Amino acid sequence: MTYPAQTIAWRQDIASLRALAVLAVLIFHAFPSVLPGGFCGVDVFFVISGYLIGTIGLTDLQQNRFSVALFYQKRLRRLAPPLICLLLAVSGGSFLLMECGALA
């Protein structure tokens, strides 16, 4: 059975909800008394991300082009560069702090 080609369009409403969720978490960390429930933004962010990933996976399944290996390859290509930058920055910063004796 064939299915019509589907594309997932950019949705400004979803992007805005994700931005509000991140903003709530940032405010909670910076000023906990101002927004005591801001940690709920993490849950909202994960639910929206799950919806987006699920939609992509279901679309690929319907079009008989879903592959677990390709799914994880796409995630790795998207997440590895910022992860490597973060690890290098934290490692370099911690090395400098330890060498300069700032933590001693």
XYZ file of N, CA, C and O in Angstrom:
416
model
N 0.844 -1.173 0.000
C 0.000 0.000 0.000
C 0.893 1.240 0.000
O 1.852 1.319 0.750
N 0.564 2.190 -0.806
C 1.346 3.421 -0.863
C 0.573 4.544 -0.224
O -0.657 4.564 -0.207
N 1.315 5.471 0.281
C 0.729 6.622 0.952
C 1.185 7.879 0.241
O 2.297 7.932 -0.282
N 0.369 8.917 0.263
C 0.808 10.175 -0.338
C 1.970 10.757 0.443
O 2.087 10.562 1.653
N 2.825 11.441 -0.270
C 3.991 12.055 0.376
C 3.532 13.094 1.379
O 2.681 13.927 1.085
N 4.082 13.004 2.572
C 3.748 13.967 3.611
C 5.026 14.674 4.042
O 6.071 14.060 4.154
N 4.900 15.938 4.264
C 6.022 16.684 4.814
C 5.561 17.332 6.107
O 4.396 17.679 6.253
N 6.484 17.455 7.016
C 6.160 18.085 8.285
C 6.523 19.553 8.170
O 7.698 19.905 8.046
N 5.514 20.377 8.157
C 5.722 21.810 7.988
C 6.178 22.433 9.302
O 5.870 21.939 10.391
N 6.910 23.517 9.174
C 7.331 24.282 10.346
C 6.090 24.850 11.002
O 5.246 25.440 10.351
N 5.974 24.659 12.308
C 4.812 25.163 13.024
C 5.276 26.180 14.049
O 5.962 25.840 15.008
N 4.908 27.413 13.818
C 5.308 28.501 14.698
C 4.736 28.320 16.098
O 5.377 28.666 17.084
N 3.523 27.766 16.214
C 2.925 27.571 17.531
C 3.752 26.606 18.379
O 3.975 26.843 19.570
N 4.254 25.543 17.764
C 5.071 24.582 18.508
C 6.414 25.202 18.875
O 6.910 25.032 19.995
N 7.010 25.928 17.950
C 8.283 26.594 18.240
C 8.114 27.600 19.373
O 8.982 27.719 20.248
N 7.003 28.307 19.402
C 6.744 29.283 20.463
C 6.553 28.602 21.818
O 7.046 29.095 22.839
N 5.845 27.477 21.831
C 5.661 26.738 23.086
C 6.995 26.220 23.616
O 7.243 26.252 24.823
N 7.847 25.741 22.722
C 9.163 25.272 23.163
C 9.984 26.427 23.729
O 10.674 26.268 24.741
N 9.906 27.589 23.087
C 10.637 28.759 23.583
C 10.121 29.175 24.960
O 10.914 29.514 25.849
N 8.814 29.152 25.157
C 8.253 29.495 26.471
C 8.673 28.488 27.537
O 8.939 28.864 28.688
N 8.736 27.224 27.165
C 9.168 26.196 28.113
C 10.612 26.428 28.547
O 10.935 26.357 29.742
N 11.475 26.734 27.595
C 12.883 27.000 27.918
C 12.991 28.269 28.759
O 13.747 28.318 29.744
N 12.235 29.288 28.412
C 12.250 30.534 29.170
C 11.808 30.313 30.615
O 12.407 30.869 31.548
N 10.792 29.494 30.806
C 10.327 29.197 32.167
C 11.426 28.534 32.992
O 11.625 28.870 34.170
N 12.160 27.611 32.388
C 13.246 26.930 33.100
C 14.368 27.916 33.427
O 14.909 27.909 34.543
N 14.714 28.775 32.478
C 15.771 29.763 32.719
C 15.386 30.723 33.844
O 16.209 31.027 34.716
N 14.150 31.193 33.831
C 13.691 32.096 34.906
C 13.707 31.368 36.244
O 14.114 31.928 37.266
N 13.279 30.109 36.240
C 13.283 29.334 37.482
C 14.691 29.204 38.049
O 14.894 29.325 39.263
N 15.681 28.968 37.178
C 17.056 28.823 37.666
C 17.650 30.159 38.105
O 18.426 30.207 39.073
N 17.309 31.226 37.425
C 17.875 32.534 37.768
C 17.172 33.155 38.982
O 17.827 33.746 39.846
N 15.854 33.036 39.026
C 15.058 33.659 40.091
C 13.993 32.668 40.558
O 12.818 32.774 40.177
N 14.346 31.718 41.403
C 13.394 30.671 41.800
C 12.139 31.202 42.484
O 11.066 30.618 42.341
N 12.249 32.307 43.185
C 11.068 32.821 43.885
C 10.082 33.496 42.935
O 8.895 33.592 43.238
N 10.556 33.932 41.777
C 9.678 34.595 40.810
C 8.785 33.581 40.098
O 7.598 33.832 39.862
N 9.333 32.433 39.751
C 8.584 31.406 39.029
C 8.879 30.039 39.648
O 9.648 29.245 39.100
N 8.270 29.740 40.808
C 8.612 28.507 41.513
C 8.266 27.222 40.754
O 8.855 26.188 40.996
N 7.336 27.284 39.815
C 6.970 26.086 39.061
C 7.615 26.033 37.694
O 7.198 25.249 36.842
N 8.649 26.815 37.477
C 9.289 26.889 36.176
C 9.919 25.604 35.702
O 10.112 25.405 34.501
N 10.223 24.704 36.640
C 10.814 23.421 36.265
C 9.862 22.591 35.419
O 10.286 21.669 34.722
N 8.583 22.902 35.439
C 7.606 22.187 34.604
C 7.866 22.429 33.117
O 7.394 21.671 32.269
N 8.624 23.477 32.804
C 8.983 23.742 31.421
C 9.767 22.596 30.805
O 9.678 22.354 29.596
N 10.519 21.871 31.626
C 11.265 20.708 31.128
C 10.285 19.650 30.626
O 10.453 19.084 29.547
N 9.228 19.401 31.399
C 8.223 18.418 30.992
C 7.540 18.838 29.696
O 7.357 18.035 28.784
N 7.184 20.119 29.611
C 6.523 20.620 28.402
C 7.448 20.459 27.198
O 7.022 20.020 26.131
N 8.714 20.803 27.376
C 9.679 20.693 26.283
C 9.797 19.250 25.811
O 9.804 18.972 24.612
N 9.883 18.298 26.742
C 10.025 16.894 26.361
C 8.768 16.353 25.695
O 8.841 15.537 24.771
N 7.599 16.785 26.142
C 6.359 16.332 25.508
C 6.293 16.835 24.063
O 5.954 16.083 23.144
N 6.628 18.093 23.858
C 6.610 18.646 22.501
C 7.647 17.949 21.630
O 7.372 17.601 20.471
N 8.839 17.717 22.155
C 9.867 17.020 21.389
C 9.429 15.603 21.041
O 9.657 15.130 19.921
N 8.794 14.926 21.978
C 8.278 13.582 21.715
C 7.216 13.580 20.634
O 7.172 12.686 19.781
N 6.368 14.601 20.657
C 5.349 14.729 19.618
C 6.008 14.888 18.246
O 5.616 14.231 17.274
N 6.999 15.752 18.164
C 7.665 15.984 16.877
C 8.389 14.742 16.379
O 8.289 14.365 15.207
N 9.131 14.070 17.260
C 9.854 12.861 16.872
C 8.876 11.754 16.488
O 9.078 11.024 15.515
N 7.774 11.636 17.249
C 6.761 10.636 16.928
C 6.109 10.882 15.586
O 5.870 9.950 14.805
N 5.830 12.143 15.294
C 5.221 12.493 14.009
C 6.153 12.136 12.854
O 5.721 11.580 11.839
N 7.424 12.436 13.010
C 8.399 12.101 11.971
C 8.475 10.581 11.786
O 8.461 10.074 10.665
N 8.540 9.849 12.893
C 8.623 8.390 12.815
C 7.392 7.771 12.181
O 7.498 6.875 11.330
N 6.209 8.242 12.561
C 4.981 7.702 11.973
C 4.869 8.021 10.494
O 4.412 7.192 9.699
N 5.284 9.222 10.118
C 5.270 9.588 8.698
C 6.194 8.669 7.906
O 5.830 8.187 6.833
N 7.381 8.417 8.435
C 8.317 7.515 7.757
C 7.768 6.090 7.687
O 7.945 5.403 6.678
N 7.107 5.640 8.753
C 6.510 4.300 8.741
C 5.427 4.191 7.677
O 5.346 3.192 6.960
N 4.597 5.208 7.588
C 3.513 5.188 6.596
C 4.056 5.176 5.179
O 3.427 4.637 4.279
N 5.210 5.759 4.978
C 5.800 5.813 3.645
C 6.809 4.683 3.426
O 7.546 4.692 2.442
N 6.819 3.714 4.327
C 7.708 2.544 4.244
C 9.172 2.931 4.073
O 9.904 2.321 3.301
N 9.603 3.929 4.790
C 11.007 4.334 4.711
C 11.639 4.488 6.093
O 12.687 5.091 6.233
N 11.015 3.921 7.120
C 11.542 4.035 8.477
C 12.677 3.053 8.688
O 12.599 1.887 8.298
N 13.735 3.535 9.314
C 14.880 2.692 9.648
C 15.388 3.135 11.015
O 15.628 4.324 11.230
N 15.537 2.184 11.912
C 16.039 2.511 13.249
C 17.447 3.085 13.155
O 17.776 4.079 13.813
N 18.267 2.486 12.310
C 19.642 2.978 12.160
C 19.656 4.409 11.629
O 20.400 5.258 12.127
N 18.819 4.693 10.638
C 18.755 6.045 10.088
C 18.205 7.029 11.119
O 18.664 8.167 11.213
N 17.236 6.581 11.915
C 16.664 7.421 12.967
C 17.752 7.876 13.935
O 17.892 9.066 14.229
N 18.553 6.919 14.418
C 19.610 7.269 15.370
C 20.761 8.018 14.696
O 21.409 8.850 15.321
N 21.003 7.739 13.433
C 22.035 8.469 12.703
C 21.666 9.949 12.602
O 22.517 10.826 12.785
N 20.396 10.235 12.329
C 19.944 11.631 12.263
C 20.093 12.315 13.623
O 20.522 13.472 13.695
N 19.732 11.631 14.700
C 19.856 12.217 16.038
C 21.324 12.490 16.352
O 21.673 13.529 16.906
N 22.189 11.539 16.007
C 23.614 11.694 16.291
C 24.204 12.869 15.523
O 24.959 13.671 16.079
N 23.827 12.999 14.245
C 24.332 14.124 13.444
C 23.887 15.469 13.998
O 24.585 16.462 13.887
N 22.698 15.497 14.591
C 22.181 16.755 15.113
C 22.735 17.071 16.496
O 22.991 18.226 16.832
N 22.935 16.053 17.315
C 23.311 16.282 18.709
C 24.811 16.200 18.984
O 25.285 16.780 19.959
N 25.560 15.495 18.161
C 26.990 15.321 18.423
C 27.791 16.623 18.375
O 28.612 16.851 19.273
N 27.602 17.504 17.393
C 28.417 18.729 17.376
C 28.273 19.603 18.630
O 29.293 19.979 19.222
N 27.047 19.896 19.098
C 26.991 20.694 20.323
C 27.519 19.937 21.545
O 28.094 20.540 22.456
N 27.343 18.616 21.565
C 27.874 17.830 22.683
C 29.392 17.903 22.718
O 29.989 18.097 23.787
N 30.025 17.774 21.575
C 31.491 17.842 21.517
C 31.977 19.220 21.949
O 32.939 19.343 22.714
N 31.308 20.279 21.487
C 31.681 21.647 21.900
C 31.544 21.819 23.411
O 32.417 22.398 24.056
N 30.458 21.317 23.966
C 30.248 21.418 25.405
C 31.331 20.667 26.172
O 31.899 21.195 27.135
N 31.632 19.451 25.754
C 32.651 18.663 26.441
C 34.022 19.321 26.365
O 34.771 19.332 27.353
N 34.361 19.874 25.199
C 35.647 20.564 25.061
C 35.702 21.813 25.943
O 36.719 22.075 26.595
N 34.625 22.582 25.972
C 34.607 23.803 26.776
C 34.705 23.486 28.265
O 35.478 24.117 28.997
N 33.954 22.509 28.716
C 33.987 22.147 30.142
C 35.341 21.544 30.512
O 35.907 21.873 31.562
N 35.867 20.692 29.651
C 37.180 20.096 29.933
C 38.267 21.168 29.966
O 39.110 21.182 30.864
N 38.255 22.069 28.982
C 39.245 23.143 28.952
C 39.107 24.086 30.133
O 40.109 24.461 30.758
N 37.886 24.448 30.460
C 37.666 25.334 31.600
C 38.079 24.698 32.918
O 38.709 25.342 33.756
N 37.744 23.431 33.088
C 38.128 22.764 34.334
C 39.639 22.590 34.420
O 40.225 22.723 35.498
N 40.275 22.318 33.287
C 41.733 22.210 33.283
C 42.370 23.535 33.692
O 43.283 23.565 34.524
N 41.871 24.635 33.111
C 42.414 25.953 33.461
C 42.191 26.284 34.939
O 43.092 26.819 35.606
N 41.020 25.964 35.432
C 40.746 26.231 36.852
C 41.644 25.408 37.764
O 42.132 25.909 38.785
N 41.868 24.160 37.405
C 42.717 23.316 38.238
C 44.184 23.723 38.146
O 44.903 23.706 39.134
N 44.649 24.104 36.959
C 46.046 24.519 36.776
C 46.332 25.844 37.452
O 47.423 26.047 37.967
N 45.391 26.741 37.413
C 45.608 28.064 38.005
C 45.415 28.039 39.515
O 45.640 29.062 40.186
N 44.969 26.938 40.038
C 44.803 26.838 41.488
C 43.576 27.577 42.014
O 43.479 27.847 43.196
N 42.639 27.886 41.138
C 41.453 28.626 41.561
C 40.569 27.789 42.478
O 39.844 28.334 43.298
N 40.643 26.482 42.369
C 39.813 25.630 43.201
C 40.577 25.061 44.392
O 40.030 24.296 45.160
N 41.829 25.417 44.542
C 42.634 24.867 45.627
C 42.451 25.642 46.913
O 42.055 26.724 46.993
